Amino acid sequence: MQSTAFTFSPSIFIPKSRNLSTPFNRFDPISVPSPSRSLRFTSKHSSSTRFPSIRSFSSLNGWISTPSPIPEPESDSIVVQAAESAGETESSNSLASTLQLGSLFGLWYLFNIYFNIYNKQVLKVFPFPITVTTVQFAVGSLLVVTMWTLNLYKRPKFNGAQLAAILPLALVHTLGNVFTNMSLGKVAVSFTHTIKAMEPFFSVVLSAMFLGETPSLGVVSSLLPIVGGVALASMTEASFNWAGFWSAMASNLTNQSRNVLSKKFMVKKEESLDNINLFSFITIMSFILLAPVTIFMEGIKVTPVYLQSAGLNVKQVYIRSIIAALCFHAYQQVSYMILQRVSPITHSVGNCVKRVVVIVSSVFFFRTPVSPINSLGTGIALAGVFLYSRVKKAKPKKA
């Protein structure tokens, strides 16, 4: 709602010393005082409206005025006020946008921390990673359907060809999350995320193989501390085992395959889907793909009867599983919302910082024993990821 500011300037000429005893019926059209200042109405959003200057009747000693045929010169004050108003509006919008983006980054990190903590707590007592992943996809699918049904987010139009193109993305997305949960169930949260710091390595290799992108010397150089840091951290990790290690590596491979396939899909598809709806379709399709596999490989293990027979607290397992599933879907949705507002490089840097936050928070929460050499290896790997992001940002664009 636009606001209008009114600026009043003196419009009545009052002489310092006049003979107020002059009869009111004596009118002398020759004797007139100098024109007085005009009454101005100045709006911040529209041109100023002026009342012309006033000429006073001499018989009334300047107390009654008539319009002057000579207008006052135009003032440039409205230009200055309009510029100031535009600057204030732009500054206000910029501040609001910055606060909104900062809030999204904070939610991204917070949801990710809670997901890893609750997910690890569930996997420690319920060692069925495929079932846990299926529950997460089921909750995510329910949220997506609710979001579309209530028009909280517009459901896009789609066809069979698009679903066929999304299918490979859903497949690798499913495998990536299964492997991540397998790793989290076997090793410490901090170690899983240290290994997952090697994602840029797989991204470069797969992009070169399937997209024909040749990495620059700077990009290749930034991969060296990543690989070296992960190797150093792995050699000194107290919870190390090969099942957890290779599961995390497989997660890197499948997740980066999803990113490469996403690029090819986004180019080829006829009707563009935004990132949030693309992720929503992938979540539903992942649940449909994984549900029968879960029943075949692990059976139905989420019933209260089975949990009680296993000596578990049913209420506690259910609550922690649902919270982990909600945080899982929420942090990925927020991640895509951020990606719509910033460049992929900025998002990559934010993802690097997020990994540091998750590692540190999990170490403190679970009191994970970390040796100095292990900390050094993790630090080198994360520094390499940050360097990779900076090199990619500085990489000149192709003409």
mmCIF file with all atom_site columns, N, CA and C in Angstrom, residues 280-335:
data_model
loop_
_atom_site.group_PDB
_atom_site.id
_atom_site.type_symbol
_atom_site.label_atom_id
_atom_site.label_alt_id
_atom_site.label_comp_id
_atom_site.label_asym_id
_atom_site.label_entity_id
_atom_site.label_seq_id
_atom_site.pdbx_PDB_ins_code
_atom_site.Cartn_x
_atom_site.Cartn_y
_atom_site.Cartn_z
_atom_site.occupancy
_atom_site.B_iso_or_equiv
_atom_site.pdbx_formal_charge
_atom_site.auth_seq_id
_atom_site.auth_comp_id
_atom_site.auth_asym_id
_atom_site.auth_atom_id
_atom_site.pdbx_PDB_model_num
ATOM 1   N N  . SER A 1 280 ? 9.596  -34.535 -6.193 1.00 0.00 ? 280 SER A N  1
ATOM 2   C CA . SER A 1 280 ? 8.360  -35.141 -5.697 1.00 0.00 ? 280 SER A CA 1
ATOM 3   C C  . SER A 1 280 ? 8.006  -36.399 -6.493 1.00 0.00 ? 280 SER A C  1
ATOM 4   N N  . PHE A 1 281 ? 8.123  -36.310 -7.808 1.00 0.00 ? 281 PHE A N  1
ATOM 5   C CA . PHE A 1 281 ? 7.865  -37.489 -8.645 1.00 0.00 ? 281 PHE A CA 1
ATOM 6   C C  . PHE A 1 281 ? 8.863  -38.601 -8.330 1.00 0.00 ? 281 PHE A C  1
ATOM 7   N N  . ILE A 1 282 ? 10.127 -38.224 -8.151 1.00 0.00 ? 282 ILE A N  1
ATOM 8   C CA . ILE A 1 282 ? 11.158 -39.223 -7.857 1.00 0.00 ? 282 ILE A CA 1
ATOM 9   C C  . ILE A 1 282 ? 10.861 -39.927 -6.529 1.00 0.00 ? 282 ILE A C  1
ATOM 10  N N  . THR A 1 283 ? 10.398 -39.172 -5.529 1.00 0.00 ? 283 THR A N  1
ATOM 11  C CA . THR A 1 283 ? 10.089 -39.755 -4.218 1.00 0.00 ? 283 THR A CA 1
ATOM 12  C C  . THR A 1 283 ? 8.977  -40.792 -4.322 1.00 0.00 ? 283 THR A C  1
ATOM 13  N N  . ILE A 1 284 ? 7.898  -40.459 -5.034 1.00 0.00 ? 284 ILE A N  1
ATOM 14  C CA . ILE A 1 284 ? 6.776  -41.395 -5.178 1.00 0.00 ? 284 ILE A CA 1
ATOM 15  C C  . ILE A 1 284 ? 7.205  -42.644 -5.940 1.00 0.00 ? 284 ILE A C  1
ATOM 16  N N  . MET A 1 285 ? 7.939  -42.447 -7.028 1.00 0.00 ? 285 MET A N  1
ATOM 17  C CA . MET A 1 285 ? 8.381  -43.591 -7.825 1.00 0.00 ? 285 MET A CA 1
ATOM 18  C C  . MET A 1 285 ? 9.377  -44.451 -7.053 1.00 0.00 ? 285 MET A C  1
ATOM 19  N N  . SER A 1 286 ? 10.204 -43.827 -6.220 1.00 0.00 ? 286 SER A N  1
ATOM 20  C CA . SER A 1 286 ? 11.154 -44.592 -5.406 1.00 0.00 ? 286 SER A CA 1
ATOM 21  C C  . SER A 1 286 ? 10.419 -45.493 -4.421 1.00 0.00 ? 286 SER A C  1
ATOM 22  N N  . PHE A 1 287 ? 9.347  -44.976 -3.823 1.00 0.00 ? 287 PHE A N  1
ATOM 23  C CA . PHE A 1 287 ? 8.560  -45.789 -2.899 1.00 0.00 ? 287 PHE A CA 1
ATOM 24  C C  . PHE A 1 287 ? 7.928  -46.975 -3.626 1.00 0.00 ? 287 PHE A C  1
ATOM 25  N N  . ILE A 1 288 ? 7.389  -46.722 -4.812 1.00 0.00 ? 288 ILE A N  1
ATOM 26  C CA . ILE A 1 288 ? 6.754  -47.801 -5.586 1.00 0.00 ? 288 ILE A CA 1
ATOM 27  C C  . ILE A 1 288 ? 7.794  -48.863 -5.971 1.00 0.00 ? 288 ILE A C  1
ATOM 28  N N  . LEU A 1 289 ? 8.996  -48.432 -6.314 1.00 0.00 ? 289 LEU A N  1
ATOM 29  C CA . LEU A 1 289 ? 10.050 -49.372 -6.691 1.00 0.00 ? 289 LEU A CA 1
ATOM 30  C C  . LEU A 1 289 ? 10.562 -50.185 -5.502 1.00 0.00 ? 289 LEU A C  1
ATOM 31  N N  . LEU A 1 290 ? 10.707 -49.523 -4.349 1.00 0.00 ? 290 LEU A N  1
ATOM 32  C CA . LEU A 1 290 ? 11.376 -50.168 -3.223 1.00 0.00 ? 290 LEU A CA 1
ATOM 33  C C  . LEU A 1 290 ? 10.448 -51.017 -2.361 1.00 0.00 ? 290 LEU A C  1
ATOM 34  N N  . ALA A 1 291 ? 9.161  -50.711 -2.318 1.00 0.00 ? 291 ALA A N  1
ATOM 35  C CA . ALA A 1 291 ? 8.239  -51.438 -1.434 1.00 0.00 ? 291 ALA A CA 1
ATOM 36  C C  . ALA A 1 291 ? 8.242  -52.948 -1.678 1.00 0.00 ? 291 ALA A C  1
ATOM 37  N N  . PRO A 1 292 ? 8.084  -53.413 -2.931 1.00 0.00 ? 292 PRO A N  1
ATOM 38  C CA . PRO A 1 292 ? 8.104  -54.871 -3.132 1.00 0.00 ? 292 PRO A CA 1
ATOM 39  C C  . PRO A 1 292 ? 9.471  -55.493 -2.843 1.00 0.00 ? 292 PRO A C  1
ATOM 40  N N  . VAL A 1 293 ? 10.546 -54.751 -3.124 1.00 0.00 ? 293 VAL A N  1
ATOM 41  C CA . VAL A 1 293 ? 11.890 -55.263 -2.836 1.00 0.00 ? 293 VAL A CA 1
ATOM 42  C C  . VAL A 1 293 ? 12.078 -55.441 -1.329 1.00 0.00 ? 293 VAL A C  1
ATOM 43  N N  . THR A 1 294 ? 11.540 -54.503 -0.561 1.00 0.00 ? 294 THR A N  1
ATOM 44  C CA . THR A 1 294 ? 11.638 -54.576 0.899  1.00 0.00 ? 294 THR A CA 1
ATOM 45  C C  . THR A 1 294 ? 10.939 -55.814 1.434  1.00 0.00 ? 294 THR A C  1
ATOM 46  N N  . ILE A 1 295 ? 9.733  -56.078 0.952  1.00 0.00 ? 295 ILE A N  1
ATOM 47  C CA . ILE A 1 295 ? 8.976  -57.246 1.408  1.00 0.00 ? 295 ILE A CA 1
ATOM 48  C C  . ILE A 1 295 ? 9.717  -58.531 1.046  1.00 0.00 ? 295 ILE A C  1
ATOM 49  N N  . PHE A 1 296 ? 10.298 -58.564 -0.143 1.00 0.00 ? 296 PHE A N  1
ATOM 50  C CA . PHE A 1 296 ? 10.996 -59.768 -0.595 1.00 0.00 ? 296 PHE A CA 1
ATOM 51  C C  . PHE A 1 296 ? 12.289 -60.008 0.184  1.00 0.00 ? 296 PHE A C  1
ATOM 52  N N  . MET A 1 297 ? 13.066 -58.930 0.460  1.00 0.00 ? 297 MET A N  1
ATOM 53  C CA . MET A 1 297 ? 14.382 -59.087 1.079  1.00 0.00 ? 297 MET A CA 1
ATOM 54  C C  . MET A 1 297 ? 14.348 -59.076 2.612  1.00 0.00 ? 297 MET A C  1
ATOM 55  N N  . GLU A 1 298 ? 13.522 -58.246 3.203  1.00 0.00 ? 298 GLU A N  1
ATOM 56  C CA . GLU A 1 298 ? 13.519 -58.119 4.659  1.00 0.00 ? 298 GLU A CA 1
ATOM 57  C C  . GLU A 1 298 ? 12.189 -58.491 5.304  1.00 0.00 ? 298 GLU A C  1
ATOM 58  N N  . GLY A 1 299 ? 11.178 -58.694 4.500  1.00 0.00 ? 299 GLY A N  1
ATOM 59  C CA . GLY A 1 299 ? 9.874  -59.026 5.057  1.00 0.00 ? 299 GLY A CA 1
ATOM 60  C C  . GLY A 1 299 ? 9.216  -57.800 5.674  1.00 0.00 ? 299 GLY A C  1
ATOM 61  N N  . ILE A 1 300 ? 8.124  -58.008 6.363  1.00 0.00 ? 300 ILE A N  1
ATOM 62  C CA . ILE A 1 300 ? 7.398  -56.907 7.013  1.00 0.00 ? 300 ILE A CA 1
ATOM 63  C C  . ILE A 1 300 ? 7.858  -56.854 8.467  1.00 0.00 ? 300 ILE A C  1
ATOM 64  N N  . LYS A 1 301 ? 8.723  -55.910 8.751  1.00 0.00 ? 301 LYS A N  1
ATOM 65  C CA . LYS A 1 301 ? 9.338  -55.828 10.080 1.00 0.00 ? 301 LYS A CA 1
ATOM 66  C C  . LYS A 1 301 ? 8.867  -54.620 10.893 1.00 0.00 ? 301 LYS A C  1
ATOM 67  N N  . VAL A 1 302 ? 7.877  -53.899 10.389 1.00 0.00 ? 302 VAL A N  1
ATOM 68  C CA . VAL A 1 302 ? 7.476  -52.670 11.064 1.00 0.00 ? 302 VAL A CA 1
ATOM 69  C C  . VAL A 1 302 ? 6.216  -52.836 11.912 1.00 0.00 ? 302 VAL A C  1
ATOM 70  N N  . THR A 1 303 ? 5.726  -54.055 12.026 1.00 0.00 ? 303 THR A N  1
ATOM 71  C CA . THR A 1 303 ? 4.520  -54.273 12.824 1.00 0.00 ? 303 THR A CA 1
ATOM 72  C C  . THR A 1 303 ? 4.854  -54.203 14.315 1.00 0.00 ? 303 THR A C  1
ATOM 73  N N  . PRO A 1 304 ? 3.896  -53.780 15.139 1.00 0.00 ? 304 PRO A N  1
ATOM 74  C CA . PRO A 1 304 ? 4.141  -53.742 16.588 1.00 0.00 ? 304 PRO A CA 1
ATOM 75  C C  . PRO A 1 304 ? 4.485  -55.116 17.170 1.00 0.00 ? 304 PRO A C  1
ATOM 76  N N  . VAL A 1 305 ? 3.894  -56.170 16.596 1.00 0.00 ? 305 VAL A N  1
ATOM 77  C CA . VAL A 1 305 ? 4.148  -57.523 17.096 1.00 0.00 ? 305 VAL A CA 1
ATOM 78  C C  . VAL A 1 305 ? 5.619  -57.888 16.936 1.00 0.00 ? 305 VAL A C  1
ATOM 79  N N  . TYR A 1 306 ? 6.167  -57.590 15.743 1.00 0.00 ? 306 TYR A N  1
ATOM 80  C CA . TYR A 1 306 ? 7.573  -57.935 15.520 1.00 0.00 ? 306 TYR A CA 1
ATOM 81  C C  . TYR A 1 306 ? 8.494  -57.098 16.418 1.00 0.00 ? 306 TYR A C  1
ATOM 82  N N  . LEU A 1 307 ? 8.222  -55.811 16.527 1.00 0.00 ? 307 LEU A N  1
ATOM 83  C CA . LEU A 1 307 ? 9.074  -54.947 17.337 1.00 0.00 ? 307 LEU A CA 1
ATOM 84  C C  . LEU A 1 307 ? 9.051  -55.361 18.808 1.00 0.00 ? 307 LEU A C  1
ATOM 85  N N  . GLN A 1 308 ? 7.890  -55.750 19.297 1.00 0.00 ? 308 GLN A N  1
ATOM 86  C CA . GLN A 1 308 ? 7.794  -56.214 20.680 1.00 0.00 ? 308 GLN A CA 1
ATOM 87  C C  . GLN A 1 308 ? 8.535  -57.523 20.871 1.00 0.00 ? 308 GLN A C  1
ATOM 88  N N  . SER A 1 309 ? 8.427  -58.415 19.891 1.00 0.00 ? 309 SER A N  1
ATOM 89  C CA . SER A 1 309 ? 9.136  -59.688 19.993 1.00 0.00 ? 309 SER A CA 1
ATOM 90  C C  . SER A 1 309 ? 10.648 -59.508 19.942 1.00 0.00 ? 309 SER A C  1
ATOM 91  N N  . ALA A 1 310 ? 11.093 -58.408 19.319 1.00 0.00 ? 310 ALA A N  1
ATOM 92  C CA . ALA A 1 310 ? 12.522 -58.111 19.258 1.00 0.00 ? 310 ALA A CA 1
ATOM 93  C C  . ALA A 1 310 ? 12.995 -57.359 20.490 1.00 0.00 ? 310 ALA A C  1
ATOM 94  N N  . GLY A 1 311 ? 12.086 -57.116 21.435 1.00 0.00 ? 311 GLY A N  1
ATOM 95  C CA . GLY A 1 311 ? 12.445 -56.430 22.671 1.00 0.00 ? 311 GLY A CA 1
ATOM 96  C C  . GLY A 1 311 ? 12.632 -54.936 22.520 1.00 0.00 ? 311 GLY A C  1
ATOM 97  N N  . LEU A 1 312 ? 12.002 -54.335 21.522 1.00 0.00 ? 312 LEU A N  1
ATOM 98  C CA . LEU A 1 312 ? 12.160 -52.903 21.255 1.00 0.00 ? 312 LEU A CA 1
ATOM 99  C C  . LEU A 1 312 ? 10.984 -52.119 21.811 1.00 0.00 ? 312 LEU A C  1
ATOM 100 N N  . ASN A 1 313 ? 11.238 -50.853 22.080 1.00 0.00 ? 313 ASN A N  1
ATOM 101 C CA . ASN A 1 313 ? 10.187 -49.937 22.509 1.00 0.00 ? 313 ASN A CA 1
ATOM 102 C C  . ASN A 1 313 ? 9.439  -49.467 21.249 1.00 0.00 ? 313 ASN A C  1
ATOM 103 N N  . VAL A 1 314 ? 8.226  -49.988 21.061 1.00 0.00 ? 314 VAL A N  1
ATOM 104 C CA . VAL A 1 314 ? 7.484  -49.730 19.823 1.00 0.00 ? 314 VAL A CA 1
ATOM 105 C C  . VAL A 1 314 ? 7.240  -48.243 19.618 1.00 0.00 ? 314 VAL A C  1
ATOM 106 N N  . LYS A 1 315 ? 6.761  -47.574 20.650 1.00 0.00 ? 315 LYS A N  1
ATOM 107 C CA . LYS A 1 315 ? 6.457  -46.149 20.542 1.00 0.00 ? 315 LYS A CA 1
ATOM 108 C C  . LYS A 1 315 ? 7.701  -45.344 20.192 1.00 0.00 ? 315 LYS A C  1
ATOM 109 N N  . GLN A 1 316 ? 8.819  -45.679 20.835 1.00 0.00 ? 316 GLN A N  1
ATOM 110 C CA . GLN A 1 316 ? 10.059 -44.943 20.589 1.00 0.00 ? 316 GLN A CA 1
ATOM 111 C C  . GLN A 1 316 ? 10.561 -45.143 19.167 1.00 0.00 ? 316 GLN A C  1
ATOM 112 N N  . VAL A 1 317 ? 10.511 -46.384 18.684 1.00 0.00 ? 317 VAL A N  1
ATOM 113 C CA . VAL A 1 317 ? 10.957 -46.666 17.312 1.00 0.00 ? 317 VAL A CA 1
ATOM 114 C C  . VAL A 1 317 ? 10.079 -45.950 16.300 1.00 0.00 ? 317 VAL A C  1
ATOM 115 N N  . TYR A 1 318 ? 8.766  -45.976 16.512 1.00 0.00 ? 318 TYR A N  1
ATOM 116 C CA . TYR A 1 318 ? 7.844  -45.317 15.583 1.00 0.00 ? 318 TYR A CA 1
ATOM 117 C C  . TYR A 1 318 ? 8.082  -43.799 15.549 1.00 0.00 ? 318 TYR A C  1
ATOM 118 N N  . ILE A 1 319 ? 8.182  -43.197 16.726 1.00 0.00 ? 319 ILE A N  1
ATOM 119 C CA . ILE A 1 319 ? 8.356  -41.740 16.786 1.00 0.00 ? 319 ILE A CA 1
ATOM 120 C C  . ILE A 1 319 ? 9.653  -41.320 16.115 1.00 0.00 ? 319 ILE A C  1
ATOM 121 N N  . ARG A 1 320 ? 10.743 -42.018 16.445 1.00 0.00 ? 320 ARG A N  1
ATOM 122 C CA . ARG A 1 320 ? 12.039 -41.657 15.863 1.00 0.00 ? 320 ARG A CA 1
ATOM 123 C C  . ARG A 1 320 ? 12.061 -41.908 14.352 1.00 0.00 ? 320 ARG A C  1
ATOM 124 N N  . SER A 1 321 ? 11.409 -42.970 13.908 1.00 0.00 ? 321 SER A N  1
ATOM 125 C CA . SER A 1 321 ? 11.366 -43.262 12.470 1.00 0.00 ? 321 SER A CA 1
ATOM 126 C C  . SER A 1 321 ? 10.590 -42.197 11.711 1.00 0.00 ? 321 SER A C  1
ATOM 127 N N  . ILE A 1 322 ? 9.462  -41.765 12.286 1.00 0.00 ? 322 ILE A N  1
ATOM 128 C CA . ILE A 1 322 ? 8.641  -40.738 11.616 1.00 0.00 ? 322 ILE A CA 1
ATOM 129 C C  . ILE A 1 322 ? 9.367  -39.395 11.600 1.00 0.00 ? 322 ILE A C  1
ATOM 130 N N  . ILE A 1 323 ? 10.001 -39.039 12.713 1.00 0.00 ? 323 ILE A N  1
ATOM 131 C CA . ILE A 1 323 ? 10.750 -37.773 12.748 1.00 0.00 ? 323 ILE A CA 1
ATOM 132 C C  . ILE A 1 323 ? 11.888 -37.801 11.723 1.00 0.00 ? 323 ILE A C  1
ATOM 133 N N  . ALA A 1 324 ? 12.609 -38.929 11.672 1.00 0.00 ? 324 ALA A N  1
ATOM 134 C CA . ALA A 1 324 ? 13.703 -39.053 10.696 1.00 0.00 ? 324 ALA A CA 1
ATOM 135 C C  . ALA A 1 324 ? 13.165 -38.947 9.270  1.00 0.00 ? 324 ALA A C  1
ATOM 136 N N  . ALA A 1 325 ? 12.021 -39.575 8.997  1.00 0.00 ? 325 ALA A N  1
ATOM 137 C CA . ALA A 1 325 ? 11.440 -39.527 7.656  1.00 0.00 ? 325 ALA A CA 1
ATOM 138 C C  . ALA A 1 325 ? 10.981 -38.119 7.292  1.00 0.00 ? 325 ALA A C  1
ATOM 139 N N  . LEU A 1 326 ? 10.352 -37.420 8.246  1.00 0.00 ? 326 LEU A N  1
ATOM 140 C CA . LEU A 1 326 ? 9.918  -36.045 7.989  1.00 0.00 ? 326 LEU A CA 1
ATOM 141 C C  . LEU A 1 326 ? 11.114 -35.134 7.725  1.00 0.00 ? 326 LEU A C  1
ATOM 142 N N  . CYS A 1 327 ? 12.156 -35.282 8.527  1.00 0.00 ? 327 CYS A N  1
ATOM 143 C CA . CYS A 1 327 ? 13.364 -34.460 8.339  1.00 0.00 ? 327 CYS A CA 1
ATOM 144 C C  . CYS A 1 327 ? 14.064 -34.810 7.029  1.00 0.00 ? 327 CYS A C  1
ATOM 145 N N  . PHE A 1 328 ? 14.034 -36.090 6.666  1.00 0.00 ? 328 PHE A N  1
ATOM 146 C CA . PHE A 1 328 ? 14.640 -36.527 5.399  1.00 0.00 ? 328 PHE A CA 1
ATOM 147 C C  . PHE A 1 328 ? 13.988 -35.820 4.217  1.00 0.00 ? 328 PHE A C  1
ATOM 148 N N  . HIS A 1 329 ? 12.655 -35.831 4.200  1.00 0.00 ? 329 HIS A N  1
ATOM 149 C CA . HIS A 1 329 ? 11.955 -35.184 3.088  1.00 0.00 ? 329 HIS A CA 1
ATOM 150 C C  . HIS A 1 329 ? 12.085 -33.666 3.169  1.00 0.00 ? 329 HIS A C  1
ATOM 151 N N  . ALA A 1 330 ? 12.019 -33.126 4.375  1.00 0.00 ? 330 ALA A N  1
ATOM 152 C CA . ALA A 1 330 ? 12.063 -31.668 4.534  1.00 0.00 ? 330 ALA A CA 1
ATOM 153 C C  . ALA A 1 330 ? 13.402 -31.094 4.090  1.00 0.00 ? 330 ALA A C  1
ATOM 154 N N  . TYR A 1 331 ? 14.512 -31.734 4.492  1.00 0.00 ? 331 TYR A N  1
ATOM 155 C CA . TYR A 1 331 ? 15.808 -31.142 4.134  1.00 0.00 ? 331 TYR A CA 1
ATOM 156 C C  . TYR A 1 331 ? 16.060 -31.229 2.631  1.00 0.00 ? 331 TYR A C  1
ATOM 157 N N  . GLN A 1 332 ? 15.532 -32.259 1.971  1.00 0.00 ? 332 GLN A N  1
ATOM 158 C CA . GLN A 1 332 ? 15.726 -32.342 0.521  1.00 0.00 ? 332 GLN A CA 1
ATOM 159 C C  . GLN A 1 332 ? 14.842 -31.330 -0.204 1.00 0.00 ? 332 GLN A C  1
ATOM 160 N N  . GLN A 1 333 ? 13.623 -31.112 0.298  1.00 0.00 ? 333 GLN A N  1
ATOM 161 C CA . GLN A 1 333 ? 12.765 -30.092 -0.298 1.00 0.00 ? 333 GLN A CA 1
ATOM 162 C C  . GLN A 1 333 ? 13.381 -28.705 -0.136 1.00 0.00 ? 333 GLN A C  1
ATOM 163 N N  . VAL A 1 334 ? 13.884 -28.405 1.055  1.00 0.00 ? 334 VAL A N  1
ATOM 164 C CA . VAL A 1 334 ? 14.507 -27.099 1.296  1.00 0.00 ? 334 VAL A CA 1
ATOM 165 C C  . VAL A 1 334 ? 15.757 -26.949 0.436  1.00 0.00 ? 334 VAL A C  1
ATOM 166 N N  . SER A 1 335 ? 16.487 -28.052 0.256  1.00 0.00 ? 335 SER A N  1
ATOM 167 C CA . SER A 1 335 ? 17.679 -28.003 -0.595 1.00 0.00 ? 335 SER A CA 1
ATOM 168 C C  . SER A 1 335 ? 17.328 -27.574 -2.018 1.00 0.00 ? 335 SER A C  1
#
